[in-house]
Amino acid sequence: MKVIRVVAAIIKATNEKGEPMIFATQRGYGDLKGGWEFPGGKIEEGETPKEALKREIMEELDTEIKVEELIDTIEYDYPTFHMSMDCFWCEIVKGELVLKEHEAARWLTREQLGEVEWLPADVTLIEKVGDEMIHHP
């Protein structure tokens, strides 16, 4: 089975009430169109995961990010490929998160994480992200 290495940004911020939030995007293309995910993309040859993530977020959202610690690496089998996804905490350095490839986006508090239909690979990360939102406000 083909293995695809990807990276995902769990971009965090704080709302006006001081609650931690993360940024979720709705996929606007392909077989998984309409599903919610963390923004990111494929690691290109010669790139580190952190370099790939910075490039992808600039391409997809016109935003410069600071990539922080690795949360987890998710291994997931889709019908036609195996995905290995490195997921990092990130913060916005500069930019407004302009949607260039996604259909929609939302900032979600911990309580709102279950309000969107996550893609299968991202589902496995939601509980961990929710738990860590308490410890990484």
Tab-separated table of N, CA and C in Angstrom:
chain	number	residue	atom	x	y	z
A	1	MET	N	0.840	-1.189	0.000
A	1	MET	CA	0.000	0.000	0.000
A	1	MET	C	0.886	1.255	0.000
A	2	LYS	N	0.499	2.226	-0.792
A	2	LYS	CA	1.250	3.476	-0.893
A	2	LYS	C	1.187	4.233	0.444
A	3	VAL	N	2.340	4.759	0.882
A	3	VAL	CA	2.403	5.538	2.125
A	3	VAL	C	2.573	7.014	1.772
A	4	ILE	N	1.714	7.843	2.346
A	4	ILE	CA	1.807	9.288	2.141
A	4	ILE	C	2.138	9.940	3.477
A	5	ARG	N	3.229	10.719	3.502
A	5	ARG	CA	3.644	11.425	4.721
A	5	ARG	C	3.134	12.851	4.661
A	6	VAL	N	2.362	13.222	5.667
A	6	VAL	CA	1.786	14.564	5.707
A	6	VAL	C	2.009	15.198	7.073
A	7	VAL	N	1.749	16.496	7.122
A	7	VAL	CA	1.842	17.249	8.368
A	7	VAL	C	0.537	18.003	8.575
A	8	ALA	N	0.198	18.244	9.834
A	8	ALA	CA	-1.008	18.995	10.165
A	8	ALA	C	-0.688	20.022	11.244
A	9	ALA	N	-1.302	21.201	11.083
A	9	ALA	CA	-1.113	22.298	12.037
A	9	ALA	C	-2.324	22.395	12.947
A	10	ILE	N	-2.097	22.255	14.240
A	10	ILE	CA	-3.144	22.531	15.206
A	10	ILE	C	-2.848	23.947	15.696
A	11	ILE	N	-3.474	24.906	14.997
A	11	ILE	CA	-3.214	26.327	15.251
A	11	ILE	C	-4.057	26.754	16.436
A	12	LYS	N	-3.387	27.297	17.448
A	12	LYS	CA	-4.110	27.662	18.667
A	12	LYS	C	-4.136	29.174	18.854
A	13	ALA	N	-5.180	29.611	19.518
A	13	ALA	CA	-5.347	31.018	19.878
A	13	ALA	C	-6.271	31.043	21.092
A	14	THR	N	-6.590	32.234	21.562
A	14	THR	CA	-7.472	32.394	22.716
A	14	THR	C	-8.601	33.339	22.326
A	15	ASN	N	-9.840	32.996	22.698
A	15	ASN	CA	-10.960	33.881	22.372
A	15	ASN	C	-11.085	35.001	23.401
A	16	GLU	N	-12.095	35.852	23.206
A	16	GLU	CA	-12.248	37.023	24.083
A	16	GLU	C	-12.550	36.653	25.532
A	17	LYS	N	-13.019	35.425	25.765
A	17	LYS	CA	-13.281	34.959	27.133
A	17	LYS	C	-12.043	34.323	27.760
A	18	GLY	N	-10.949	34.264	26.998
A	18	GLY	CA	-9.732	33.643	27.502
A	18	GLY	C	-9.695	32.136	27.330
A	19	GLU	N	-10.653	31.584	26.569
A	19	GLU	CA	-10.701	30.136	26.345
A	19	GLU	C	-9.797	29.751	25.170
A	20	PRO	N	-9.062	28.640	25.290
A	20	PRO	CA	-8.244	28.198	24.163
A	20	PRO	C	-9.125	27.713	23.011
A	21	MET	N	-8.684	28.012	21.792
A	21	MET	CA	-9.390	27.576	20.587
A	21	MET	C	-8.375	26.991	19.611
A	22	ILE	N	-8.874	26.133	18.721
A	22	ILE	CA	-8.036	25.628	17.631
A	22	ILE	C	-8.763	25.878	16.313
A	23	PHE	N	-7.978	25.942	15.233
A	23	PHE	CA	-8.488	26.289	13.909
A	23	PHE	C	-8.721	25.026	13.091
A	24	ALA	N	-9.945	24.850	12.594
A	24	ALA	CA	-10.303	23.693	11.774
A	24	ALA	C	-10.756	24.170	10.402
A	25	THR	N	-10.439	23.389	9.372
A	25	THR	CA	-10.825	23.751	8.012
A	25	THR	C	-11.652	22.634	7.383
A	26	GLN	N	-12.566	23.038	6.484
A	26	GLN	CA	-13.389	22.076	5.764
A	26	GLN	C	-12.796	21.869	4.378
A	27	ARG	N	-12.529	20.630	4.052
A	27	ARG	CA	-11.867	20.292	2.788
A	27	ARG	C	-12.750	20.698	1.607
A	28	GLY	N	-12.148	21.370	0.632
A	28	GLY	CA	-12.912	21.886	-0.498
A	28	GLY	C	-12.733	21.118	-1.789
A	29	TYR	N	-12.062	19.959	-1.758
A	29	TYR	CA	-11.756	19.245	-3.004
A	29	TYR	C	-11.546	17.760	-2.739
A	30	GLY	N	-11.592	16.963	-3.807
A	30	GLY	CA	-11.214	15.548	-3.745
A	30	GLY	C	-12.265	14.631	-3.143
A	31	ASP	N	-11.857	13.377	-2.930
A	31	ASP	CA	-12.759	12.350	-2.411
A	31	ASP	C	-13.269	12.677	-1.012
A	32	LEU	N	-12.480	13.411	-0.254
A	32	LEU	CA	-12.840	13.698	1.140
A	32	LEU	C	-13.458	15.091	1.292
A	33	LYS	N	-13.915	15.680	0.183
A	33	LYS	CA	-14.503	17.022	0.174
A	33	LYS	C	-15.628	17.117	1.205
A	34	GLY	N	-15.649	18.215	1.950
A	34	GLY	CA	-16.703	18.448	2.932
A	34	GLY	C	-16.330	18.023	4.341
A	35	GLY	N	-15.340	17.144	4.476
A	35	GLY	CA	-14.906	16.715	5.804
A	35	GLY	C	-14.032	17.777	6.459
A	36	TRP	N	-14.017	17.792	7.776
A	36	TRP	CA	-13.219	18.773	8.525
A	36	TRP	C	-11.876	18.173	8.899
A	37	GLU	N	-10.862	19.035	8.894
A	37	GLU	CA	-9.499	18.579	9.149
A	37	GLU	C	-8.676	19.719	9.730
A	38	PHE	N	-7.475	19.356	10.170
A	38	PHE	CA	-6.497	20.372	10.531
A	38	PHE	C	-5.729	20.706	9.261
A	39	PRO	N	-5.465	21.986	9.000
A	39	PRO	CA	-4.769	22.348	7.767
A	39	PRO	C	-3.348	21.793	7.733
A	40	GLY	N	-2.855	21.556	6.531
A	40	GLY	CA	-1.506	21.018	6.350
A	40	GLY	C	-1.379	20.425	4.968
A	41	GLY	N	-0.503	19.439	4.812
A	41	GLY	CA	-0.331	18.821	3.505
A	41	GLY	C	0.864	17.891	3.456
A	42	LYS	N	1.218	17.510	2.234
A	42	LYS	CA	2.288	16.531	2.018
A	42	LYS	C	3.670	17.124	2.275
A	43	ILE	N	4.546	16.261	2.791
A	43	ILE	CA	5.953	16.618	2.967
A	43	ILE	C	6.651	16.341	1.639
A	44	GLU	N	7.301	17.353	1.090
A	44	GLU	CA	8.012	17.174	-0.177
A	44	GLU	C	9.431	16.683	0.084
A	45	GLU	N	10.019	16.065	-0.936
A	45	GLU	CA	11.370	15.522	-0.816
A	45	GLU	C	12.348	16.613	-0.384
A	46	GLY	N	13.173	16.293	0.614
A	46	GLY	CA	14.173	17.240	1.095
A	46	GLY	C	13.679	18.185	2.178
A	47	GLU	N	12.385	18.117	2.508
A	47	GLU	CA	11.832	18.990	3.547
A	47	GLU	C	11.762	18.268	4.885
A	48	THR	N	11.923	19.015	5.967
A	48	THR	CA	11.606	18.475	7.286
A	48	THR	C	10.099	18.653	7.477
A	49	PRO	N	9.490	17.908	8.411
A	49	PRO	CA	8.065	18.111	8.663
A	49	PRO	C	7.723	19.567	9.018
A	50	LYS	N	8.549	20.207	9.831
A	50	LYS	CA	8.261	21.594	10.223
A	50	LYS	C	8.352	22.546	9.029
A	51	GLU	N	9.324	22.335	8.145
A	51	GLU	CA	9.438	23.164	6.935
A	51	GLU	C	8.215	22.979	6.041
A	52	ALA	N	7.792	21.722	5.891
A	52	ALA	CA	6.619	21.423	5.065
A	52	ALA	C	5.380	22.117	5.619
A	53	LEU	N	5.237	22.095	6.933
A	53	LEU	CA	4.059	22.696	7.554
A	53	LEU	C	4.036	24.210	7.358
A	54	LYS	N	5.168	24.853	7.543
A	54	LYS	CA	5.238	26.303	7.312
A	54	LYS	C	4.880	26.639	5.864
A	55	ARG	N	5.419	25.862	4.912
A	55	ARG	CA	5.140	26.100	3.490
A	55	ARG	C	3.663	25.882	3.177
A	56	GLU	N	3.104	24.771	3.650
A	56	GLU	CA	1.706	24.449	3.367
A	56	GLU	C	0.748	25.509	3.914
A	57	ILE	N	0.978	25.973	5.134
A	57	ILE	CA	0.076	26.969	5.730
A	57	ILE	C	0.201	28.302	4.995
A	58	MET	N	1.393	28.634	4.539
A	58	MET	CA	1.555	29.851	3.735
A	58	MET	C	0.799	29.700	2.408
A	59	GLU	N	0.913	28.526	1.769
A	59	GLU	CA	0.232	28.290	0.488
A	59	GLU	C	-1.286	28.257	0.642
A	60	GLU	N	-1.774	27.552	1.658
A	60	GLU	CA	-3.212	27.333	1.812
A	60	GLU	C	-3.936	28.476	2.508
A	61	LEU	N	-3.246	29.157	3.426
A	61	LEU	CA	-3.924	30.141	4.278
A	61	LEU	C	-3.258	31.513	4.293
A	62	ASP	N	-2.203	31.687	3.501
A	62	ASP	CA	-1.503	32.972	3.394
A	62	ASP	C	-1.084	33.499	4.772
A	63	THR	N	-0.618	32.582	5.619
A	63	THR	CA	-0.284	32.921	7.001
A	63	THR	C	1.054	32.301	7.393
A	64	GLU	N	1.863	33.087	8.097
A	64	GLU	CA	3.127	32.587	8.635
A	64	GLU	C	2.864	32.042	10.034
A	65	ILE	N	3.352	30.828	10.289
A	65	ILE	CA	3.140	30.213	11.600
A	65	ILE	C	4.465	29.882	12.273
A	66	LYS	N	4.383	29.740	13.582
A	66	LYS	CA	5.483	29.208	14.385
A	66	LYS	C	5.084	27.773	14.719
A	67	VAL	N	5.930	26.810	14.338
A	67	VAL	CA	5.643	25.402	14.607
A	67	VAL	C	6.265	25.039	15.950
A	68	GLU	N	5.429	24.534	16.848
A	68	GLU	CA	5.883	24.185	18.192
A	68	GLU	C	6.031	22.670	18.316
A	69	GLU	N	5.690	22.112	19.476
A	69	GLU	CA	5.995	20.699	19.699
A	69	GLU	C	5.042	19.762	18.965
A	70	LEU	N	5.568	18.569	18.674
A	70	LEU	CA	4.793	17.498	18.054
A	70	LEU	C	3.774	16.988	19.071
A	71	ILE	N	2.514	16.910	18.654
A	71	ILE	CA	1.472	16.360	19.529
A	71	ILE	C	1.451	14.842	19.393
A	72	ASP	N	1.447	14.380	18.127
A	72	ASP	CA	1.351	12.949	17.872
A	72	ASP	C	1.616	12.692	16.385
A	73	THR	N	1.930	11.458	16.059
A	73	THR	CA	1.981	11.017	14.666
A	73	THR	C	0.856	10.009	14.498
A	74	ILE	N	-0.079	10.336	13.626
A	74	ILE	CA	-1.243	9.489	13.394
A	74	ILE	C	-0.957	8.587	12.198
A	75	GLU	N	-1.195	7.297	12.368
A	75	GLU	CA	-1.074	6.328	11.274
A	75	GLU	C	-2.492	5.892	10.932
A	76	TYR	N	-2.883	6.054	9.670
A	76	TYR	CA	-4.265	5.737	9.298
A	76	TYR	C	-4.320	5.115	7.907
A	77	ASP	N	-5.095	4.028	7.778
A	77	ASP	CA	-5.280	3.365	6.486
A	77	ASP	C	-6.568	3.835	5.827
A	78	TYR	N	-6.426	4.597	4.745
A	78	TYR	CA	-7.562	4.909	3.881
A	78	TYR	C	-7.664	3.755	2.885
A	79	PRO	N	-8.772	3.662	2.117
A	79	PRO	CA	-8.919	2.521	1.194
A	79	PRO	C	-7.770	2.359	0.193
A	80	THR	N	-7.190	3.461	-0.291
A	80	THR	CA	-6.181	3.346	-1.353
A	80	THR	C	-4.766	3.720	-0.929
A	81	PHE	N	-4.580	4.171	0.320
A	81	PHE	CA	-3.236	4.538	0.769
A	81	PHE	C	-3.161	4.544	2.292
A	82	HIS	N	-1.935	4.483	2.797
A	82	HIS	CA	-1.682	4.623	4.236
A	82	HIS	C	-1.146	6.028	4.476
A	83	MET	N	-1.719	6.715	5.456
A	83	MET	CA	-1.276	8.067	5.765
A	83	MET	C	-0.545	8.092	7.101
A	84	SER	N	0.619	8.733	7.101
A	84	SER	CA	1.381	8.982	8.320
A	84	SER	C	1.390	10.497	8.504
A	85	MET	N	0.733	10.986	9.574
A	85	MET	CA	0.516	12.421	9.751
A	85	MET	C	1.147	12.923	11.054
A	86	ASP	N	2.176	13.780	10.912
A	86	ASP	CA	2.787	14.440	12.070
A	86	ASP	C	1.954	15.676	12.400
A	87	CYS	N	1.477	15.757	13.635
A	87	CYS	CA	0.584	16.843	14.051
A	87	CYS	C	1.285	17.721	15.086
A	88	PHE	N	1.392	19.003	14.778
A	88	PHE	CA	2.130	19.944	15.617
A	88	PHE	C	1.233	21.061	16.139
A	89	TRP	N	1.497	21.483	17.382
A	89	TRP	CA	0.918	22.731	17.874
A	89	TRP	C	1.556	23.871	17.095
A	90	CYS	N	0.768	24.864	16.722
A	90	CYS	CA	1.278	26.015	15.972
A	90	CYS	C	0.610	27.291	16.460
A	91	GLU	N	1.294	28.401	16.241
A	91	GLU	CA	0.728	29.717	16.535
A	91	GLU	C	0.932	30.618	15.333
A	92	ILE	N	0.028	31.568	15.157
A	92	ILE	CA	0.135	32.524	14.057
A	92	ILE	C	1.220	33.540	14.379
A	93	VAL	N	2.113	33.756	13.426
A	93	VAL	CA	3.135	34.792	13.541
A	93	VAL	C	2.656	36.037	12.803
A	94	LYS	N	2.191	35.824	11.553
A	94	LYS	CA	1.748	36.943	10.736
A	94	LYS	C	0.754	36.449	9.693
A	95	GLY	N	-0.357	37.165	9.541
A	95	GLY	CA	-1.340	36.800	8.529
A	95	GLY	C	-2.734	36.701	9.106
A	96	GLU	N	-3.695	36.503	8.200
A	96	GLU	CA	-5.113	36.531	8.579
A	96	GLU	C	-5.852	35.222	8.303
A	97	LEU	N	-5.163	34.132	8.012
A	97	LEU	CA	-5.787	32.843	7.709
A	97	LEU	C	-6.821	32.974	6.584
A	98	VAL	N	-6.355	33.345	5.399
A	98	VAL	CA	-7.195	33.493	4.211
A	98	VAL	C	-7.396	32.113	3.581
A	99	LEU	N	-8.657	31.707	3.374
A	99	LEU	CA	-8.937	30.388	2.799
A	99	LEU	C	-8.689	30.400	1.295
A	100	LYS	N	-7.673	29.663	0.849
A	100	LYS	CA	-7.356	29.582	-0.581
A	100	LYS	C	-7.793	28.248	-1.176
A	101	GLU	N	-7.843	27.199	-0.372
A	101	GLU	CA	-8.181	25.864	-0.879
A	101	GLU	C	-9.355	25.230	-0.137
A	102	HIS	N	-9.703	25.757	1.021
A	102	HIS	CA	-10.745	25.142	1.840
A	102	HIS	C	-12.099	25.812	1.603
A	103	GLU	N	-13.155	25.054	1.906
A	103	GLU	CA	-14.521	25.526	1.723
A	103	GLU	C	-14.956	26.436	2.867
A	104	ALA	N	-14.544	26.101	4.069
A	104	ALA	CA	-14.948	26.857	5.255
A	104	ALA	C	-13.912	26.629	6.350
A	105	ALA	N	-14.022	27.426	7.404
A	105	ALA	CA	-13.121	27.269	8.550
A	105	ALA	C	-13.833	27.752	9.800
A	106	ARG	N	-13.402	27.236	10.943
A	106	ARG	CA	-13.971	27.651	12.234
A	106	ARG	C	-12.895	27.600	13.303
A	107	TRP	N	-12.991	28.532	14.239
A	107	TRP	CA	-12.229	28.435	15.479
A	107	TRP	C	-13.110	27.664	16.447
A	108	LEU	N	-12.581	26.607	17.049
A	108	LEU	CA	-13.353	25.749	17.949
A	108	LEU	C	-12.756	25.740	19.348
A	109	THR	N	-13.631	25.909	20.349
A	109	THR	CA	-13.195	25.709	21.730
A	109	THR	C	-13.231	24.201	21.991
A	110	ARG	N	-12.731	23.803	23.130
A	110	ARG	CA	-12.714	22.379	23.478
A	110	ARG	C	-14.128	21.787	23.414
A	111	GLU	N	-15.110	22.543	23.902
A	111	GLU	CA	-16.495	22.073	23.931
A	111	GLU	C	-17.088	21.952	22.528
A	112	GLN	N	-16.548	22.672	21.559
A	112	GLN	CA	-17.096	22.670	20.200
A	112	GLN	C	-16.430	21.651	19.272
A	113	LEU	N	-15.432	20.928	19.744
A	113	LEU	CA	-14.690	19.998	18.878
A	113	LEU	C	-15.589	18.950	18.223
A	114	GLY	N	-16.671	18.566	18.892
A	114	GLY	CA	-17.574	17.552	18.347
A	114	GLY	C	-18.636	18.098	17.410
A	115	GLU	N	-18.630	19.402	17.149
A	115	GLU	CA	-19.671	20.021	16.324
A	115	GLU	C	-19.431	19.898	14.827
A	116	VAL	N	-18.241	19.472	14.424
A	116	VAL	CA	-17.960	19.330	12.994
A	116	VAL	C	-17.687	17.864	12.673
A	117	GLU	N	-17.869	17.496	11.415
A	117	GLU	CA	-17.643	16.128	10.959
A	117	GLU	C	-16.187	15.973	10.529
A	118	TRP	N	-15.351	15.477	11.448
A	118	TRP	CA	-13.914	15.334	11.191
A	118	TRP	C	-13.651	14.199	10.206
A	119	LEU	N	-12.605	14.351	9.387
A	119	LEU	CA	-12.158	13.258	8.525
A	119	LEU	C	-11.640	12.121	9.408
A	120	PRO	N	-11.728	10.865	8.922
A	120	PRO	CA	-11.370	9.716	9.768
A	120	PRO	C	-10.010	9.803	10.453
A	121	ALA	N	-8.979	10.206	9.740
A	121	ALA	CA	-7.643	10.266	10.354
A	121	ALA	C	-7.586	11.317	11.456
A	122	ASP	N	-8.304	12.427	11.276
A	122	ASP	CA	-8.278	13.504	12.264
A	122	ASP	C	-9.063	13.143	13.525
A	123	VAL	N	-10.085	12.291	13.379
A	123	VAL	CA	-10.895	11.864	14.526
A	123	VAL	C	-10.009	11.292	15.624
A	124	THR	N	-9.001	10.526	15.230
A	124	THR	CA	-8.144	9.862	16.214
A	124	THR	C	-7.341	10.865	17.047
A	125	LEU	N	-7.234	12.081	16.560
A	125	LEU	CA	-6.439	13.104	17.247
A	125	LEU	C	-7.277	14.006	18.155
A	126	ILE	N	-8.588	14.057	17.915
A	126	ILE	CA	-9.448	15.041	18.580
A	126	ILE	C	-9.417	14.924	20.102
A	127	GLU	N	-9.505	13.718	20.621
A	127	GLU	CA	-9.515	13.547	22.077
A	127	GLU	C	-8.218	14.074	22.692
A	128	LYS	N	-7.098	13.745	22.065
A	128	LYS	CA	-5.803	14.194	22.577
A	128	LYS	C	-5.692	15.718	22.516
A	129	VAL	N	-6.132	16.303	21.398
A	129	VAL	CA	-6.101	17.765	21.264
A	129	VAL	C	-6.984	18.404	22.334
A	130	GLY	N	-8.180	17.851	22.528
A	130	GLY	CA	-9.084	18.381	23.547
A	130	GLY	C	-8.471	18.340	24.935
A	131	ASP	N	-7.839	17.220	25.274
A	131	ASP	CA	-7.184	17.097	26.582
A	131	ASP	C	-6.041	18.097	26.721
A	132	GLU	N	-5.250	18.239	25.649
A	132	GLU	CA	-4.088	19.131	25.717
A	132	GLU	C	-4.474	20.607	25.698
A	133	MET	N	-5.674	20.931	25.181
A	133	MET	CA	-6.120	22.331	25.180
A	133	MET	C	-6.235	22.859	26.611
A	134	ILE	N	-6.506	21.959	27.534
A	134	ILE	CA	-6.598	22.342	28.948
A	134	ILE	C	-5.212	22.707	29.477
A	135	HIS	N	-4.197	21.946	29.041
A	135	HIS	CA	-2.843	22.122	29.562
A	135	HIS	C	-1.980	23.080	28.754
A	136	HIS	N	-2.397	23.420	27.516
A	136	HIS	CA	-1.638	24.332	26.649
A	136	HIS	C	-2.519	25.500	26.212
A	137	PRO	N	-3.046	26.278	27.143
A	137	PRO	CA	-3.945	27.373	26.735
A	137	PRO	C	-3.218	28.425	25.922
